[in-house]
Structures are given as structure tokens and as C-alpha cells.
Amino acid sequence: DAGVTQSPTHLIKTRGQHVTLRCSPISGHKSVSWYQQVLGQGPQFIFQYYEKEERGRGNFPDRFSARQFPNYSSELNVNALLLGDSALYLCASDRLAATTDTQYFGPGTRLTVL
Amino acid sequence: DAKTTQPPSMDCAEGRAANLPCNHSTISGNEYVYWYRQIHSQGPQYIIHGLKNNETNEMASLIITEDRKSSTLILPHATLRDTAVYYCIVRGGNKLVFGAGTILRVKS
């Protein structure tokens, strides 16, 4: 079975631009979470979606938004990019967005903002 | 979510057991202990999780103390491919709260 997939693998943008990152969960998983990992730090939670509804939001500005589609895939959007948004963006999926559900991560999208 | 404390780094000889400690003295009764690892620039990989009892799977064993204030992840026969950052996470809600983790270096 295919794992969590993310696209694109790498992306280079300039300050002020907008970016959209995509994630496809493991088949049968209805929950998707997004994390940001800045170099040298652990991943930080951004959003969780379950059945197209936002279930949780981390401490990120409103420039960050996300949505989940009927097929449970998800997009993360970041507006007005800043240099500090350069990071590895990780998507994780699980079945039911429950505490006991294991989250499985994709390979990530490396975003570089110049 | 409770905070965890892990040593910044550890070394292990190839073929020997790697024992990675984690302190979580403020853990609540309904919070699980999860372990993930991350090999350079890849997405975190799930290893194992537990609540109270010790757990074992094909990758590792998780030993949780009776008071649940600490745990140890055991890789029984470490290989060079086990070199990674290992994260111990106490999870009470839907999100995972990562700390800095332990850099495990397996040496030949």
C-alpha cells in the first residue's frame, strides 16, 4: 500500500509570494495533519483536518491556511511568504484523528524562500 | 501535553542494543508515549507507542516504568541504518508535540 505522498518535493519561492503544498493520505485515512520543521528543530504542529473540518490549529499566523477535500487529500496554503517560512513541511495521516491513532508521515516538501 | 526530556545525543556500537531514555514526569493517566525517528531530511517514521504496559514490535521494544514517569526505547541490534534523531512524545491530544529528540549515532 502507498504511504502518505506529498508534492512537490522541493520548491523555491521569493518573499511575498504565495505557495500551495499538497498531501494525499494513506488509503482509508480520513485525517490529515500538517507540521512545519525548521532546520535543527523538531516538527511543529500547524493544522489538523478530519472529514473536511478543522480539528486543531497550532500557533501560526493567519497567512497559513489549509483545507481538506472529499477524497481526504489536503492542501496547505501560505500567503505573503517570509524568509522564516523556509522549512520542511510535513503531512501526516491517520484514520480517525483520535489520540490512539498513529500518525504516519509523508516525505515532506522542502520550501526555500529567497 | 506533558513535556519530555531526552539526552541530546548517544552513541551505540553496531550490533549492540541501543537504549534511549526519556523522562516524562508530568505525564497524565490518559496520555500515551510515542516514539518516532527521523533520518536526515526525511519524514518522521513511527516506531512504537504505549500507555502502561511494555510493548514490542518488529522494530523495537518500549519499556515504561510503573509510575509512568520515564520510558526507554530499545533497539535490540542496532545497525548503521538506525542512525537518526529519535523523538519521545507524550500525546494527550490529536497533535504530536515534538521536542529536540536524541541524535543516535551507530558506529561500526
PDB file of C-alpha atoms in Angstrom:
ATOM      1  CA  ASP A   1       0.000   0.000   0.000  1.00  0.00           C
ATOM      2  CA  ALA A   2       1.151   3.510  -0.787  1.00  0.00           C
ATOM      3  CA  GLY A   3       2.148   5.713   2.121  1.00  0.00           C
ATOM      4  CA  VAL A   4       1.468   9.405   2.536  1.00  0.00           C
ATOM      5  CA  THR A   5       2.509  11.302  -0.570  1.00  0.00           C
ATOM      6  CA  GLN A   6       3.364  14.985  -0.839  1.00  0.00           C
ATOM      7  CA  SER A   7       4.017  17.300  -3.735  1.00  0.00           C
ATOM      8  CA  PRO A   8       6.116  18.994  -4.788  1.00  0.00           C
ATOM      9  CA  THR A   9       9.317  17.589  -3.270  1.00  0.00           C
ATOM     10  CA  HIS A  10      11.149  20.881  -3.397  1.00  0.00           C
ATOM     11  CA  LEU A  11      10.021  24.429  -4.029  1.00  0.00           C
ATOM     12  CA  ILE A  12      11.766  27.777  -4.267  1.00  0.00           C
ATOM     13  CA  LYS A  13       9.784  30.997  -3.845  1.00  0.00           C
ATOM     14  CA  THR A  14      10.563  34.641  -3.217  1.00  0.00           C
ATOM     15  CA  ARG A  15       9.346  36.804  -0.371  1.00  0.00           C
ATOM     16  CA  GLY A  16       5.760  37.961  -0.717  1.00  0.00           C
ATOM     17  CA  GLN A  17       4.705  35.112  -2.980  1.00  0.00           C
ATOM     18  CA  HIS A  18       2.083  32.502  -2.256  1.00  0.00           C
ATOM     19  CA  VAL A  19       2.601  28.732  -2.122  1.00  0.00           C
ATOM     20  CA  THR A  20       0.328  25.674  -2.161  1.00  0.00           C
ATOM     21  CA  LEU A  21       1.519  22.322  -0.882  1.00  0.00           C
ATOM     22  CA  ARG A  22      -0.383  19.098  -1.442  1.00  0.00           C
ATOM     23  CA  CYS A  23      -0.818  15.889   0.501  1.00  0.00           C
ATOM     24  CA  SER A  24      -2.534  12.572  -0.196  1.00  0.00           C
ATOM     25  CA  PRO A  25      -3.187  10.424   2.866  1.00  0.00           C
ATOM     26  CA  ILE A  26      -2.869   6.684   3.200  1.00  0.00           C
ATOM     27  CA  SER A  27      -5.891   4.929   1.710  1.00  0.00           C
ATOM     28  CA  GLY A  28      -8.616   4.664   4.343  1.00  0.00           C
ATOM     29  CA  HIS A  29      -7.253   7.513   6.454  1.00  0.00           C
ATOM     30  CA  LYS A  30      -9.653  10.398   6.950  1.00  0.00           C
ATOM     31  CA  SER A  31      -7.464  12.738   8.979  1.00  0.00           C
ATOM     32  CA  VAL A  32      -4.574  14.879   7.765  1.00  0.00           C
ATOM     33  CA  SER A  33      -2.220  16.968   9.883  1.00  0.00           C
ATOM     34  CA  TRP A  34       0.379  19.492   8.769  1.00  0.00           C
ATOM     35  CA  TYR A  35       3.674  20.226  10.517  1.00  0.00           C
ATOM     36  CA  GLN A  36       6.478  22.703   9.888  1.00  0.00           C
ATOM     37  CA  GLN A  37      10.071  21.719  10.618  1.00  0.00           C
ATOM     38  CA  VAL A  38      12.652  24.464  10.635  1.00  0.00           C
ATOM     39  CA  LEU A  39      16.253  23.340  10.278  1.00  0.00           C
ATOM     40  CA  GLY A  40      17.632  21.990  13.528  1.00  0.00           C
ATOM     41  CA  GLN A  41      14.279  21.762  15.328  1.00  0.00           C
ATOM     42  CA  GLY A  42      11.540  19.191  15.751  1.00  0.00           C
ATOM     43  CA  PRO A  43       8.345  19.447  13.709  1.00  0.00           C
ATOM     44  CA  GLN A  44       5.756  21.980  14.899  1.00  0.00           C
ATOM     45  CA  PHE A  45       2.018  21.369  14.525  1.00  0.00           C
ATOM     46  CA  ILE A  46       0.157  23.668  12.128  1.00  0.00           C
ATOM     47  CA  PHE A  47      -3.275  22.149  11.396  1.00  0.00           C
ATOM     48  CA  GLN A  48      -5.322  19.002  11.654  1.00  0.00           C
ATOM     49  CA  TYR A  49      -8.310  18.225   9.426  1.00  0.00           C
ATOM     50  CA  TYR A  50     -10.789  15.398   9.761  1.00  0.00           C
ATOM     51  CA  GLU A  51     -13.697  14.818   7.418  1.00  0.00           C
ATOM     52  CA  LYS A  52     -13.024  18.245   5.844  1.00  0.00           C
ATOM     53  CA  GLU A  53     -13.386  20.046   9.179  1.00  0.00           C
ATOM     54  CA  GLU A  54     -10.550  21.774  11.020  1.00  0.00           C
ATOM     55  CA  ARG A  55      -9.904  19.863  14.239  1.00  0.00           C
ATOM     56  CA  GLY A  56      -6.913  21.760  15.539  1.00  0.00           C
ATOM     57  CA  ARG A  57      -4.683  24.711  14.827  1.00  0.00           C
ATOM     58  CA  GLY A  58      -1.198  25.467  16.077  1.00  0.00           C
ATOM     59  CA  ASN A  59       0.338  28.830  16.863  1.00  0.00           C
ATOM     60  CA  PHE A  60       0.783  30.035  13.297  1.00  0.00           C
ATOM     61  CA  PRO A  61      -0.319  33.331  11.710  1.00  0.00           C
ATOM     62  CA  ASP A  62      -3.369  33.681   9.505  1.00  0.00           C
ATOM     63  CA  ARG A  63      -1.107  33.620   6.461  1.00  0.00           C
ATOM     64  CA  PHE A  64      -1.262  29.857   6.882  1.00  0.00           C
ATOM     65  CA  SER A  65      -4.458  28.116   5.824  1.00  0.00           C
ATOM     66  CA  ALA A  66      -5.467  24.636   4.785  1.00  0.00           C
ATOM     67  CA  ARG A  67      -8.356  22.637   3.514  1.00  0.00           C
ATOM     68  CA  GLN A  68      -9.325  19.025   3.018  1.00  0.00           C
ATOM     69  CA  PHE A  69     -11.132  17.653   0.020  1.00  0.00           C
ATOM     70  CA  PRO A  70     -13.867  14.962  -0.235  1.00  0.00           C
ATOM     71  CA  ASN A  71     -11.216  12.387  -1.177  1.00  0.00           C
ATOM     72  CA  TYR A  72      -9.385  13.326   2.090  1.00  0.00           C
ATOM     73  CA  SER A  73      -6.406  14.867   0.318  1.00  0.00           C
ATOM     74  CA  SER A  74      -5.327  18.227   1.654  1.00  0.00           C
ATOM     75  CA  GLU A  75      -3.686  21.490   0.673  1.00  0.00           C
ATOM     76  CA  LEU A  76      -1.633  23.832   2.820  1.00  0.00           C
ATOM     77  CA  ASN A  77      -1.517  27.425   1.632  1.00  0.00           C
ATOM     78  CA  VAL A  78       0.902  30.071   2.800  1.00  0.00           C
ATOM     79  CA  ASN A  79       0.455  33.689   1.712  1.00  0.00           C
ATOM     80  CA  ALA A  80       2.906  36.598   1.777  1.00  0.00           C
ATOM     81  CA  LEU A  81       5.905  34.344   2.242  1.00  0.00           C
ATOM     82  CA  LEU A  82       8.637  35.398   4.634  1.00  0.00           C
ATOM     83  CA  LEU A  83      12.223  34.199   4.787  1.00  0.00           C
ATOM     84  CA  GLY A  84      11.353  32.469   8.063  1.00  0.00           C
ATOM     85  CA  ASP A  85       8.827  30.263   6.285  1.00  0.00           C
ATOM     86  CA  SER A  86      11.715  28.312   4.780  1.00  0.00           C
ATOM     87  CA  ALA A  87      11.284  24.837   6.216  1.00  0.00           C
ATOM     88  CA  LEU A  88      10.379  21.225   5.609  1.00  0.00           C
ATOM     89  CA  TYR A  89       6.579  20.936   5.532  1.00  0.00           C
ATOM     90  CA  LEU A  90       5.324  17.562   6.648  1.00  0.00           C
ATOM     91  CA  CYS A  91       1.958  15.965   6.195  1.00  0.00           C
ATOM     92  CA  ALA A  92       0.760  13.108   8.376  1.00  0.00           C
ATOM     93  CA  SER A  93      -2.364  10.996   8.098  1.00  0.00           C
ATOM     94  CA  ASP A  94      -4.309   8.811  10.488  1.00  0.00           C
ATOM     95  CA  ARG A  95      -7.645   7.039  10.462  1.00  0.00           C
ATOM     96  CA  LEU A  96      -9.880   8.940  12.820  1.00  0.00           C
ATOM     97  CA  ALA A  97      -7.995  11.885  14.356  1.00  0.00           C
ATOM     98  CA  ALA A  98      -8.097  10.156  17.722  1.00  0.00           C
ATOM     99  CA  THR A  99      -5.391  10.185  20.390  1.00  0.00           C
ATOM    100  CA  THR A 100      -4.776   6.478  19.947  1.00  0.00           C
ATOM    101  CA  ASP A 101      -4.465   6.702  16.174  1.00  0.00           C
ATOM    102  CA  THR A 102      -0.921   6.564  14.905  1.00  0.00           C
ATOM    103  CA  GLN A 103       0.041   9.389  12.565  1.00  0.00           C
ATOM    104  CA  TYR A 104       2.115   8.356   9.568  1.00  0.00           C
ATOM    105  CA  PHE A 105       4.244  10.989   7.886  1.00  0.00           C
ATOM    106  CA  GLY A 106       4.995  11.713   4.278  1.00  0.00           C
ATOM    107  CA  PRO A 107       8.452  12.605   2.946  1.00  0.00           C
ATOM    108  CA  GLY A 108       7.803  16.331   3.185  1.00  0.00           C
ATOM    109  CA  THR A 109       8.080  19.342   0.904  1.00  0.00           C
ATOM    110  CA  ARG A 110      11.229  21.426   1.238  1.00  0.00           C
ATOM    111  CA  LEU A 111      10.300  25.105   0.822  1.00  0.00           C
ATOM    112  CA  THR A 112      13.015  27.686   0.338  1.00  0.00           C
ATOM    113  CA  VAL A 113      12.047  31.360   0.436  1.00  0.00           C
ATOM    114  CA  LEU A 114      14.574  33.767  -1.064  1.00  0.00           C
TER     115      LEU A 114
ATOM    116  CA  ASP B   1       0.645  17.573  26.540  1.00  0.00           C
ATOM    117  CA  ALA B   2       3.333  16.659  29.011  1.00  0.00           C
ATOM    118  CA  LYS B   3       6.908  17.723  28.371  1.00  0.00           C
ATOM    119  CA  THR B   4       9.628  15.141  27.708  1.00  0.00           C
ATOM    120  CA  THR B   5      13.359  15.260  28.409  1.00  0.00           C
ATOM    121  CA  GLN B   6      15.833  13.301  26.296  1.00  0.00           C
ATOM    122  CA  PRO B   7      19.635  13.316  26.132  1.00  0.00           C
ATOM    123  CA  PRO B   8      20.854  15.375  23.153  1.00  0.00           C
ATOM    124  CA  SER B   9      22.962  12.569  21.715  1.00  0.00           C
ATOM    125  CA  MET B  10      24.072   8.980  22.208  1.00  0.00           C
ATOM    126  CA  ASP B  11      26.484   6.603  20.543  1.00  0.00           C
ATOM    127  CA  CYS B  12      25.995   2.878  20.064  1.00  0.00           C
ATOM    128  CA  ALA B  13      28.181   0.154  18.589  1.00  0.00           C
ATOM    129  CA  GLU B  14      26.774  -1.671  15.595  1.00  0.00           C
ATOM    130  CA  GLY B  15      25.148  -4.958  16.613  1.00  0.00           C
ATOM    131  CA  ARG B  16      24.659  -3.894  20.213  1.00  0.00           C
ATOM    132  CA  ALA B  17      21.398  -2.858  21.824  1.00  0.00           C
ATOM    133  CA  ALA B  18      20.610   0.849  21.806  1.00  0.00           C
ATOM    134  CA  ASN B  19      18.744   2.042  24.886  1.00  0.00           C
ATOM    135  CA  LEU B  20      17.240   5.515  24.519  1.00  0.00           C
ATOM    136  CA  PRO B  21      15.845   7.065  27.723  1.00  0.00           C
ATOM    137  CA  CYS B  22      13.028   9.565  28.060  1.00  0.00           C
ATOM    138  CA  ASN B  23      11.730  11.364  31.136  1.00  0.00           C
ATOM    139  CA  HIS B  24       8.092  12.465  31.269  1.00  0.00           C
ATOM    140  CA  SER B  25       7.465  13.112  34.938  1.00  0.00           C
ATOM    141  CA  THR B  26       4.282  15.176  34.360  1.00  0.00           C
ATOM    142  CA  ILE B  27       2.505  12.587  32.232  1.00  0.00           C
ATOM    143  CA  SER B  28      -1.215  12.196  32.864  1.00  0.00           C
ATOM    144  CA  GLY B  29      -3.075   8.940  33.173  1.00  0.00           C
ATOM    145  CA  ASN B  30      -4.609   9.059  29.705  1.00  0.00           C
ATOM    146  CA  GLU B  31      -1.503  10.200  27.824  1.00  0.00           C
ATOM    147  CA  TYR B  32       0.366   7.810  25.568  1.00  0.00           C
ATOM    148  CA  VAL B  33       4.111   7.616  24.995  1.00  0.00           C
ATOM    149  CA  TYR B  34       5.007   7.635  21.289  1.00  0.00           C
ATOM    150  CA  TRP B  35       8.390   7.186  19.663  1.00  0.00           C
ATOM    151  CA  TYR B  36       9.306   8.365  16.181  1.00  0.00           C
ATOM    152  CA  ARG B  37      12.614   8.642  14.426  1.00  0.00           C
ATOM    153  CA  GLN B  38      13.775  10.881  11.627  1.00  0.00           C
ATOM    154  CA  ILE B  39      16.589  10.053   9.294  1.00  0.00           C
ATOM    155  CA  HIS B  40      18.201  13.104   7.750  1.00  0.00           C
ATOM    156  CA  SER B  41      15.716  15.241   5.767  1.00  0.00           C
ATOM    157  CA  GLN B  42      13.075  12.503   5.633  1.00  0.00           C
ATOM    158  CA  GLY B  43       9.650  12.456   7.247  1.00  0.00           C
ATOM    159  CA  PRO B  44       9.441  11.083  10.808  1.00  0.00           C
ATOM    160  CA  GLN B  45       8.954   7.330  10.974  1.00  0.00           C
ATOM    161  CA  TYR B  46       6.644   5.803  13.575  1.00  0.00           C
ATOM    162  CA  ILE B  47       8.358   3.253  15.799  1.00  0.00           C
ATOM    163  CA  ILE B  48       6.126   2.256  18.705  1.00  0.00           C
ATOM    164  CA  HIS B  49       3.752   3.572  21.351  1.00  0.00           C
ATOM    165  CA  GLY B  50       2.345   2.500  24.704  1.00  0.00           C
ATOM    166  CA  LEU B  51       0.207   3.552  27.640  1.00  0.00           C
ATOM    167  CA  LYS B  52       1.170   1.482  30.677  1.00  0.00           C
ATOM    168  CA  ASN B  53       2.411  -1.908  29.569  1.00  0.00           C
ATOM    169  CA  ASN B  54       5.674  -2.686  27.852  1.00  0.00           C
ATOM    170  CA  GLU B  55       5.324  -3.050  24.118  1.00  0.00           C
ATOM    171  CA  THR B  56       7.333  -4.830  21.435  1.00  0.00           C
ATOM    172  CA  ASN B  57       7.112  -4.852  17.670  1.00  0.00           C
ATOM    173  CA  GLU B  58       9.390  -5.757  14.802  1.00  0.00           C
ATOM    174  CA  MET B  59      11.372  -2.553  15.177  1.00  0.00           C
ATOM    175  CA  ALA B  60      11.810  -2.010  18.899  1.00  0.00           C
ATOM    176  CA  SER B  61      10.688  -2.516  22.474  1.00  0.00           C
ATOM    177  CA  LEU B  62       9.220   0.143  24.730  1.00  0.00           C
ATOM    178  CA  ILE B  63       9.705  -0.158  28.460  1.00  0.00           C
ATOM    179  CA  ILE B  64       7.552   2.158  30.603  1.00  0.00           C
ATOM    180  CA  THR B  65       8.245   2.419  34.336  1.00  0.00           C
ATOM    181  CA  GLU B  66       5.471   1.514  36.714  1.00  0.00           C
ATOM    182  CA  ASP B  67       4.941   5.141  37.757  1.00  0.00           C
ATOM    183  CA  ARG B  68       4.980   6.067  34.049  1.00  0.00           C
ATOM    184  CA  LYS B  69       7.377   8.940  34.674  1.00  0.00           C
ATOM    185  CA  SER B  70      10.001   7.597  32.310  1.00  0.00           C
ATOM    186  CA  SER B  71      10.440   5.151  29.457  1.00  0.00           C
ATOM    187  CA  THR B  72      13.181   3.507  27.416  1.00  0.00           C
ATOM    188  CA  LEU B  73      13.172   2.649  23.741  1.00  0.00           C
ATOM    189  CA  ILE B  74      15.279  -0.387  22.960  1.00  0.00           C
ATOM    190  CA  LEU B  75      16.633  -1.208  19.521  1.00  0.00           C
ATOM    191  CA  PRO B  76      17.852  -4.779  20.129  1.00  0.00           C
ATOM    192  CA  HIS B  77      20.559  -4.982  17.451  1.00  0.00           C
ATOM    193  CA  ALA B  78      21.441  -1.535  16.162  1.00  0.00           C
ATOM    194  CA  THR B  79      22.652  -1.159  12.590  1.00  0.00           C
ATOM    195  CA  LEU B  80      24.202   1.798  10.789  1.00  0.00           C
ATOM    196  CA  ARG B  81      20.792   2.488   9.254  1.00  0.00           C
ATOM    197  CA  ASP B  82      19.408   3.187  12.731  1.00  0.00           C
ATOM    198  CA  THR B  83      21.438   6.402  12.903  1.00  0.00           C
ATOM    199  CA  ALA B  84      18.743   9.073  13.252  1.00  0.00           C
ATOM    200  CA  VAL B  85      17.069  11.583  15.566  1.00  0.00           C
ATOM    201  CA  TYR B  86      14.727   9.773  17.947  1.00  0.00           C
ATOM    202  CA  TYR B  87      11.750  11.653  19.354  1.00  0.00           C
ATOM    203  CA  CYS B  88       9.889  10.683  22.515  1.00  0.00           C
ATOM    204  CA  ILE B  89       6.408  12.245  22.576  1.00  0.00           C
ATOM    205  CA  VAL B  90       3.760  12.237  25.261  1.00  0.00           C
ATOM    206  CA  ARG B  91       0.448  12.546  23.498  1.00  0.00           C
ATOM    207  CA  GLY B  92      -2.798  13.514  25.149  1.00  0.00           C
ATOM    208  CA  GLY B  93      -4.498  15.196  22.234  1.00  0.00           C
ATOM    209  CA  ASN B  94      -4.692  14.851  18.492  1.00  0.00           C
ATOM    210  CA  LYS B  95      -1.434  16.623  17.702  1.00  0.00           C
ATOM    211  CA  LEU B  96       2.119  15.437  18.221  1.00  0.00           C
ATOM    212  CA  VAL B  97       4.360  17.794  20.191  1.00  0.00           C
ATOM    213  CA  PHE B  98       7.972  17.172  19.222  1.00  0.00           C
ATOM    214  CA  GLY B  99      10.945  18.157  21.339  1.00  0.00           C
ATOM    215  CA  ALA B 100      14.565  18.262  20.228  1.00  0.00           C
ATOM    216  CA  GLY B 101      14.985  14.484  20.368  1.00  0.00           C
ATOM    217  CA  THR B 102      18.101  12.341  20.774  1.00  0.00           C
ATOM    218  CA  ILE B 103      20.633  12.007  17.980  1.00  0.00           C
ATOM    219  CA  LEU B 104      21.635   8.340  17.943  1.00  0.00           C
ATOM    220  CA  ARG B 105      24.864   7.571  16.138  1.00  0.00           C
ATOM    221  CA  VAL B 106      25.504   3.902  15.425  1.00  0.00           C
ATOM    222  CA  LYS B 107      29.180   3.259  14.799  1.00  0.00           C
ATOM    223  CA  SER B 108      30.922   0.287  13.218  1.00  0.00           C
TER     224      SER B 108
END
